[in-house]
Short mmCIF file of C-alpha atoms in Angstrom, two decimals:
data_model
loop_
_atom_site.label_atom_id
_atom_site.label_comp_id
_atom_site.label_asym_id
_atom_site.label_seq_id
_atom_site.Cartn_x
_atom_site.Cartn_y
_atom_site.Cartn_z
CA MET H 1 4.93 68.61 81.77
CA ASN H 2 5.44 72.52 81.85
CA GLY H 3 2.52 74.90 81.59
CA PHE H 4 2.73 75.26 77.97
CA ASN H 5 2.30 71.85 74.77
CA GLY H 6 3.74 73.99 72.39
CA LEU H 7 0.61 74.43 70.40
CA ASN H 8 -1.46 77.36 68.49
CA LEU H 9 1.71 78.99 68.08
CA GLY H 10 1.66 82.33 66.19
CA LEU H 11 5.14 85.72 67.55
CA GLY H 12 3.18 86.09 70.32
CA ASN H 13 3.98 83.27 72.75
CA LEU H 14 7.58 82.20 70.20
CA ALA H 15 9.87 82.43 72.93
CA ARG H 16 7.57 79.90 75.85
CA LEU H 17 9.71 76.64 76.21
CA SER H 18 7.55 73.74 76.35
CA ASP H 19 8.08 69.97 76.64
CA ALA H 20 6.38 68.98 73.20
CA LYS H 21 9.03 66.93 70.96
CA THR H 22 9.38 67.95 68.10
CA ARG H 23 9.41 65.21 64.79
CA SER H 24 9.83 65.21 61.17
CA ILE H 25 9.36 62.73 58.70
CA SER H 26 10.20 62.52 54.98
CA ALA H 27 11.65 59.91 52.72
CA GLU H 28 15.36 60.14 54.96
CA ASN H 29 13.34 59.51 57.77
CA PHE H 30 9.93 57.01 57.12
CA THR H 31 9.21 56.76 61.23
CA GLY H 32 10.21 60.08 62.22
CA GLY H 33 13.00 58.50 64.89
CA LYS H 34 15.04 60.22 66.87
CA GLY H 35 18.56 60.06 65.26
CA GLN H 36 17.19 58.03 62.61
CA GLY H 37 17.52 60.24 59.50
CA ALA H 38 19.86 60.45 56.69
CA MET H 39 20.84 56.50 57.07
CA ALA H 40 19.17 55.53 54.23
CA THR H 41 21.31 52.89 51.76
CA GLY H 42 18.44 52.49 49.06
CA GLY H 43 16.23 54.95 47.47
CA THR H 44 15.83 57.63 44.78
CA GLY H 45 18.80 58.68 44.71
CA ALA H 46 20.70 56.18 45.39
CA ASN H 47 22.74 56.22 42.20
CA CYS H 48 23.29 60.35 42.33
CA ALA H 49 24.53 59.31 45.69
CA ARG H 50 27.38 56.25 44.65
CA ASP H 51 29.97 57.98 44.85
CA LEU H 52 29.17 59.19 48.37
CA GLY H 53 27.19 57.13 50.78
CA VAL H 54 25.15 56.85 53.28
CA GLY H 55 23.80 60.67 54.17
CA TRP H 56 24.26 62.12 50.89
CA LYS H 57 20.31 62.53 50.02
CA VAL H 58 20.28 58.74 49.11
CA SER H 59 16.15 58.97 49.33
CA PRO H 60 14.44 62.26 48.99
CA SER H 61 11.77 60.96 47.48
CA VAL H 62 9.47 57.84 46.63
CA GLU H 63 8.10 55.84 44.47
CA ILE H 64 4.08 55.10 43.83
CA GLU H 65 2.54 51.85 41.12
CA PRO H 66 0.47 52.70 39.19
CA ASN H 67 -3.39 51.72 41.42
CA ALA H 68 -1.19 51.35 45.12
CA THR H 69 -1.30 53.90 48.35
CA PHE H 70 1.43 54.90 49.74
CA VAL H 71 1.45 54.96 53.50
CA MET H 72 3.61 58.46 54.27
CA GLY H 73 2.93 59.15 57.74
CA ASP H 74 2.08 56.45 60.89
CA ILE H 75 2.49 58.27 64.15
CA GLU H 76 1.46 57.59 67.20
CA GLY H 77 0.18 59.95 70.14
CA PRO H 78 -1.02 62.86 71.02
CA GLY H 79 0.38 65.15 69.46
CA ALA H 80 -0.11 67.78 66.63
CA ILE H 81 0.41 68.17 62.71
CA GLN H 82 1.70 71.27 61.92
CA HIS H 83 3.10 71.36 58.88
CA MET H 84 3.36 69.34 55.51
CA TRP H 85 4.79 70.22 52.03
CA MET H 86 4.50 67.63 49.25
CA THR H 87 5.47 68.29 45.09
CA GLY H 88 5.66 65.73 42.40
CA VAL H 89 4.86 66.09 39.18
CA PRO H 90 1.91 68.78 37.97
CA GLY H 91 -0.21 66.67 35.47
CA HIS H 92 -0.36 63.20 38.25
CA TRP H 93 -2.05 65.65 40.39
CA ARG H 94 -5.92 65.33 40.57
CA ASN H 95 -4.83 61.43 40.44
CA MET H 96 -3.05 61.49 43.58
CA ILE H 97 -4.95 60.94 46.09
CA LEU H 98 -4.55 62.38 50.28
CA ARG H 99 -6.00 60.95 52.83
CA LEU H 100 -5.95 61.30 56.76
CA TYR H 101 -7.06 59.16 59.48
CA TRP H 102 -7.44 60.51 63.36
CA ASP H 103 -6.94 58.05 66.17
CA GLY H 104 -7.36 54.61 64.01
CA GLU H 105 -10.40 55.68 62.43
CA GLU H 106 -11.49 53.42 59.20
CA ASP H 107 -13.04 56.36 57.03
CA PRO H 108 -10.11 58.94 56.53
CA SER H 109 -11.40 61.87 58.12
CA VAL H 110 -9.91 63.85 54.70
CA GLU H 111 -9.84 62.43 51.11
CA VAL H 112 -9.00 64.61 48.32
CA PRO H 113 -6.94 65.09 45.17
CA MET H 114 -3.13 66.13 46.41
CA CYS H 115 -3.23 69.54 43.97
CA ASP H 116 -7.49 70.84 45.27
CA PHE H 117 -6.15 70.41 48.96
CA PHE H 118 -3.10 73.20 48.23
CA CYS H 119 -5.57 74.92 45.79
CA ASN H 120 -4.12 73.31 42.30
CA GLY H 121 -7.25 71.56 41.55
CA TRP H 122 -5.95 73.01 36.74
CA GLN H 123 -2.90 71.29 37.50
CA GLU H 124 -1.52 74.22 36.46
CA ARG H 125 0.41 75.78 38.99
CA ALA H 126 -0.63 78.81 40.82
CA ASP H 127 1.64 80.40 43.80
CA VAL H 128 -1.12 80.72 46.93
CA ASN H 129 0.73 83.24 49.49
CA SER H 130 -2.24 82.45 52.28
CA LEU H 131 -1.92 81.91 56.08
CA PRO H 132 -3.11 78.17 56.33
CA ILE H 133 -1.73 77.22 52.38
CA ALA H 134 1.35 79.01 50.40
CA VAL H 135 2.39 77.34 47.14
CA ASN H 136 5.75 78.45 45.36
CA PRO H 137 7.14 78.39 42.42
CA ALA H 138 8.29 76.21 40.62
CA GLY H 139 4.87 73.13 42.53
CA GLY H 140 6.34 73.57 46.33
CA PHE H 141 3.09 72.44 48.31
CA ASN H 142 1.98 73.83 51.84
CA SER H 143 0.57 73.21 54.62
CA TYR H 144 -0.10 74.92 57.71
CA TRP H 145 -3.33 73.36 59.04
CA GLN H 146 -3.31 72.42 62.86
CA MET H 147 -4.44 68.07 62.72
CA PRO H 148 -4.29 67.40 66.64
CA PHE H 149 -4.46 63.24 66.75
CA ARG H 150 -5.03 62.36 70.48
CA LYS H 151 -4.02 58.36 69.51
CA SER H 152 -2.18 58.10 66.01
CA ALA H 153 -1.89 60.00 63.25
CA ARG H 154 -2.08 58.24 59.42
CA ILE H 155 -1.40 59.61 56.35
CA THR H 156 -1.49 57.92 52.96
CA MET H 157 -1.48 59.03 49.44
CA GLU H 158 -3.21 56.40 46.26
CA ASN H 159 -1.58 56.80 42.79
CA ARG H 160 -4.46 56.51 40.54
CA ASN H 161 -2.46 57.66 37.41
CA PRO H 162 -1.44 54.65 34.77
CA GLU H 163 1.31 55.21 35.74
CA LYS H 164 4.28 55.39 38.23
CA ALA H 165 4.21 58.96 40.43
CA VAL H 166 7.16 60.74 42.06
CA LEU H 167 6.25 62.47 45.62
CA TYR H 168 8.47 64.14 48.01
CA PHE H 169 7.35 64.99 50.88
CA GLN H 170 7.80 65.92 54.39
CA ILE H 171 5.48 65.72 57.46
CA ASP H 172 6.42 68.00 60.36
CA TYR H 173 4.05 67.29 63.56
CA THR H 174 5.04 67.74 67.35
CA LEU H 175 4.70 65.58 70.30
CA THR H 176 2.47 66.47 73.02
CA GLU H 177 -0.50 66.32 75.02
CA VAL H 178 -4.23 67.76 72.88
CA PRO H 179 -6.31 70.07 74.81
CA GLU H 180 -9.59 68.67 74.93
CA ASP H 181 -11.55 70.47 73.51
CA ALA H 182 -9.72 70.00 70.69
CA ALA H 183 -11.58 68.49 67.22
CA TYR H 184 -9.94 66.74 64.23
CA PHE H 185 -9.40 68.23 60.99
CA HIS H 186 -11.93 67.83 58.10
CA ALA H 187 -11.42 67.99 53.85
CA GLN H 188 -14.02 66.29 51.12
CA TRP H 189 -13.86 67.08 47.87
CA ARG H 190 -16.62 66.88 45.74
CA ARG H 191 -17.39 68.18 41.47
CA SER H 192 -20.83 68.88 40.39
CA ASN H 193 -20.16 68.88 36.09
CA PRO H 194 -21.98 70.48 34.56
CA VAL H 195 -24.22 72.00 37.94
CA ALA H 196 -27.47 71.16 37.05
CA TYR H 197 -30.28 73.25 35.42
CA LYS H 198 -31.13 75.78 38.40
CA ASP H 199 -29.98 73.71 40.82
CA VAL H 200 -26.91 74.35 42.83
CA HIS H 201 -22.99 72.92 43.63
CA THR H 202 -23.65 71.03 47.22
CA ILE H 203 -19.60 72.22 49.52
CA LEU H 204 -20.58 69.95 52.30
CA ASP H 205 -23.56 67.87 52.96
CA GLY H 206 -24.03 64.77 56.17
CA VAL H 207 -21.54 66.92 58.54
CA ARG H 208 -22.79 65.25 62.07
CA GLY H 209 -21.89 66.43 65.07
CA ARG H 210 -19.73 69.39 66.32
CA GLY H 211 -17.39 71.58 64.75
CA HIS H 212 -16.36 74.35 63.31
CA TYR H 213 -16.50 75.19 58.90
CA VAL H 214 -13.11 77.39 58.18
CA GLY H 215 -12.82 77.43 54.54
CA VAL H 216 -13.35 76.36 50.97
CA TYR H 217 -11.35 75.79 47.55
CA LEU H 218 -13.51 76.25 44.69
CA ALA H 219 -12.20 74.84 40.47
CA TRP H 220 -14.42 76.71 39.06
CA GLN H 221 -15.24 77.05 34.59
CA VAL H 222 -17.79 79.23 33.66
CA ASN H 223 -19.36 77.46 30.36
CA ASN H 224 -21.43 80.50 29.43
CA THR H 225 -20.40 84.22 28.62
CA GLY H 226 -20.47 86.91 30.96
CA TRP H 227 -20.21 87.67 34.25
CA TRP H 228 -20.70 84.33 36.01
CA GLY H 229 -20.50 85.13 39.30
CA GLU H 230 -23.83 86.67 41.15
CA GLY H 231 -24.66 82.52 43.08
CA GLU H 232 -25.29 83.32 46.13
CA ILE H 233 -22.96 80.32 49.22
CA LYS H 234 -25.67 79.40 51.26
CA PHE H 235 -24.86 78.37 55.79
CA TYR H 236 -27.64 75.76 56.73
CA MET H 237 -26.91 74.67 60.05
CA ASP H 238 -28.30 73.05 63.37
CA GLY H 239 -31.41 71.85 61.82
CA ASP H 240 -32.23 74.11 58.94
CA LYS H 241 -34.48 73.28 56.39
CA GLU H 242 -35.65 75.33 53.81
CA HIS H 243 -33.68 78.32 53.86
CA PRO H 244 -30.80 79.26 55.89
CA THR H 245 -29.12 81.35 58.57
CA ILE H 246 -26.22 82.92 57.04
CA CYS H 247 -26.21 83.54 53.27
CA GLY H 248 -23.66 85.53 50.91
CA THR H 249 -24.71 88.28 48.70
CA GLY H 250 -22.48 87.14 45.79
CA THR H 251 -19.78 84.93 44.49
CA GLU H 252 -16.53 88.00 43.78
CA ASP H 253 -18.27 88.83 47.22
CA TYR H 254 -17.51 86.20 49.28
CA PHE H 255 -14.47 86.03 48.32
CA GLY H 256 -13.88 88.81 49.76
CA GLY H 257 -13.61 90.72 46.07
CA ALA H 258 -16.86 93.69 44.66
CA TRP H 259 -17.52 94.53 41.42
CA ASN H 260 -16.61 91.64 38.94
CA TRP H 261 -12.52 91.45 40.14
CA GLU H 262 -12.13 94.08 37.21
CA GLN H 263 -9.57 96.09 38.00
CA PRO H 264 -8.46 97.53 35.51
CA GLN H 265 -11.33 97.17 32.90
CA GLY H 266 -11.63 94.46 30.74
CA THR H 267 -9.20 92.04 33.03
CA TYR H 268 -9.85 90.36 36.19
CA ARG H 269 -7.48 91.60 38.71
CA THR H 270 -6.05 88.26 40.73
CA TYR H 271 -5.30 88.36 44.51
CA SER H 272 -3.45 85.72 47.14
CA THR H 273 -3.76 86.80 50.62
CA ALA H 274 -3.94 85.46 54.59
CA TYR H 275 -7.51 84.72 54.21
CA LEU H 276 -9.36 84.70 50.90
CA GLY H 277 -7.76 84.85 47.32
CA MET H 278 -8.62 84.62 43.71
CA HIS H 279 -5.72 83.05 42.61
CA GLN H 280 -5.78 81.45 39.33
CA VAL H 281 -8.22 82.70 35.39
CA ILE H 282 -7.32 80.15 32.68
CA LYS H 283 -9.03 82.19 29.90
CA PRO H 284 -9.02 82.37 26.26
CA ASP H 285 -8.35 85.54 24.25
CA GLY H 286 -11.00 88.18 25.64
CA LEU H 287 -12.94 89.24 29.06
CA TYR H 288 -16.29 86.92 29.27
CA ARG H 289 -15.04 84.50 26.86
CA SER H 290 -17.09 80.89 27.95
CA GLN H 291 -14.30 77.90 29.46
CA GLN H 292 -12.16 80.59 31.44
CA ARG H 293 -11.06 78.61 34.70
CA PHE H 294 -10.49 80.41 38.80
CA GLY H 295 -8.87 79.13 41.54
CA MET H 296 -10.64 80.86 44.58
CA TYR H 297 -10.25 80.24 48.88
CA ARG H 298 -11.55 81.68 51.20
CA TRP H 299 -10.73 80.23 54.71
CA HIS H 300 -12.46 81.14 57.60
CA VAL H 301 -9.63 81.45 60.97
CA MET H 302 -10.92 84.65 62.09
CA ASP H 303 -14.29 83.84 61.31
CA PRO H 304 -14.83 80.08 61.76
CA ILE H 305 -18.80 79.15 60.92
CA ARG H 306 -19.09 77.28 64.49
CA PHE H 307 -22.53 74.02 64.34
CA ASP H 308 -23.68 72.24 66.86
CA SER H 309 -25.09 68.44 65.12
CA ASP H 310 -25.10 70.04 61.56
CA LEU H 311 -23.59 71.74 58.55
CA ARG H 312 -24.85 71.89 54.55
CA VAL H 313 -23.22 74.43 52.24
CA THR H 314 -24.47 75.92 48.69
CA ILE H 315 -23.12 78.04 46.45
CA GLN H 316 -25.93 79.30 43.15
CA ASP H 317 -24.14 78.63 39.89
CA LEU H 318 -26.09 82.11 38.58
CA GLY H 319 -24.82 84.78 35.58
CA TRP H 320 -26.76 87.15 33.64
CA ARG H 321 -29.04 86.74 30.46
CA SER H 322 -30.58 88.98 28.63
CA GLY H 323 -32.80 91.42 30.11
CA HIS H 324 -31.42 91.40 33.21
CA ARG H 325 -32.76 88.57 34.21
CA TYR H 326 -30.29 86.22 35.68
CA LEU H 327 -29.56 82.87 34.59
CA PRO H 328 -29.28 80.03 35.79
CA GLN H 329 -26.09 78.54 34.57
CA GLN H 330 -24.09 75.01 34.30
CA SER H 331 -20.52 75.61 35.18
CA ASP H 332 -18.54 72.20 36.13
CA ILE H 333 -17.38 73.31 40.50
CA ALA H 334 -15.02 71.63 42.58
CA SER H 335 -14.47 72.50 45.89
CA THR H 336 -12.57 70.96 48.88
CA ALA H 337 -14.01 71.48 52.43
CA PHE H 338 -12.18 72.21 55.59
CA TRP H 339 -13.54 72.17 58.93
CA TYR H 340 -13.22 70.39 62.81
CA GLN H 341 -15.57 69.12 64.28
CA SER H 342 -15.58 66.21 67.39
CA GLU H 343 -15.25 62.26 66.37
CA PRO H 344 -16.73 60.45 65.12
CA HIS H 345 -17.22 61.79 61.45
CA ALA H 346 -19.91 60.35 59.20
CA PRO H 347 -18.38 59.38 55.71
CA HIS H 348 -17.54 60.44 52.66
CA PRO H 349 -19.52 60.45 49.85
CA ALA H 350 -17.88 57.72 47.37
CA LEU H 351 -14.53 59.87 45.70
CA PRO H 352 -15.46 60.03 41.58
CA ASP H 353 -13.31 57.82 39.03
CA ASN H 354 -10.28 59.32 37.75
CA ASP H 355 -12.51 60.24 34.59
CA ALA H 356 -15.44 62.20 36.37
CA ARG H 357 -11.86 64.07 38.34
CA GLU H 358 -9.72 64.17 34.81
CA VAL H 359 -9.57 68.10 33.62
CA ILE H 360 -9.95 68.00 30.21
#
């Protein structure tokens, strides 16, 4: 092995040679084996390729039966996942559960509805143009989160829909030495529907170990009229109890915006940038009407929030009432938190059932 392991890529080191091995798993090569692609004799494209035969897009996707779990990838390490692409039928997205397991662990490090992992929790497609997550027309989900593993990586998709689901996917990874100080990628989904009166939405809690928080996606439905984003985000770390170490100033501020995102006056301005965005607004007629829905992401790529022993993250649900007073709101908030940490990790809370995850 030469001095470069092929990880942590950027324009500055892209010219460097490495002994790392590039592999890819898809419905055309389920193992990622060298020289094992495009060999399928059956699959979802077999009928279309009946005049052409092997090698002509015989297996472009998979069908997953109701309540079944499909193993997208089972990889022996060491190495790292560098890119994942997938797509499916939009109405199925919230009931498709993505899980990732590192080094033979029993509890997944990632357990998130597919659409929320890719910042499309409302099941209405919205493009995302960021560094780690990109969503492109017309529903191509891409992840560039680097996900190192030392012994193995297992990627699964569970279909909790009452009918069969079709999944297209590609997992691009490298087999290489992983540095000692490389932590493992984690993601967790939570929902408050609604947020209890005078309570907060908990984005993340129960994290134990050493690591760093790298971002969040929020799918937020406002259940009252008026401007809704006065709430502060708070990070309690390493033994913080009543008061956090880090406290934000307002919801749109945390996502890199200002002044209610109102530009021009009377209109929400959406945006999608490398590290932060408010990329989706679904609303009835009128700017400040009830039942508006928003999609927002904030990636701490350049400013990770590091913790040594534990982490809890909350956000207030705060608007305005008469007399220029704050209103504790009762919104519907679903969050997906992303972080790296050393293993073992604390098990995620049980994922809610279909009714509790449903977008209605």
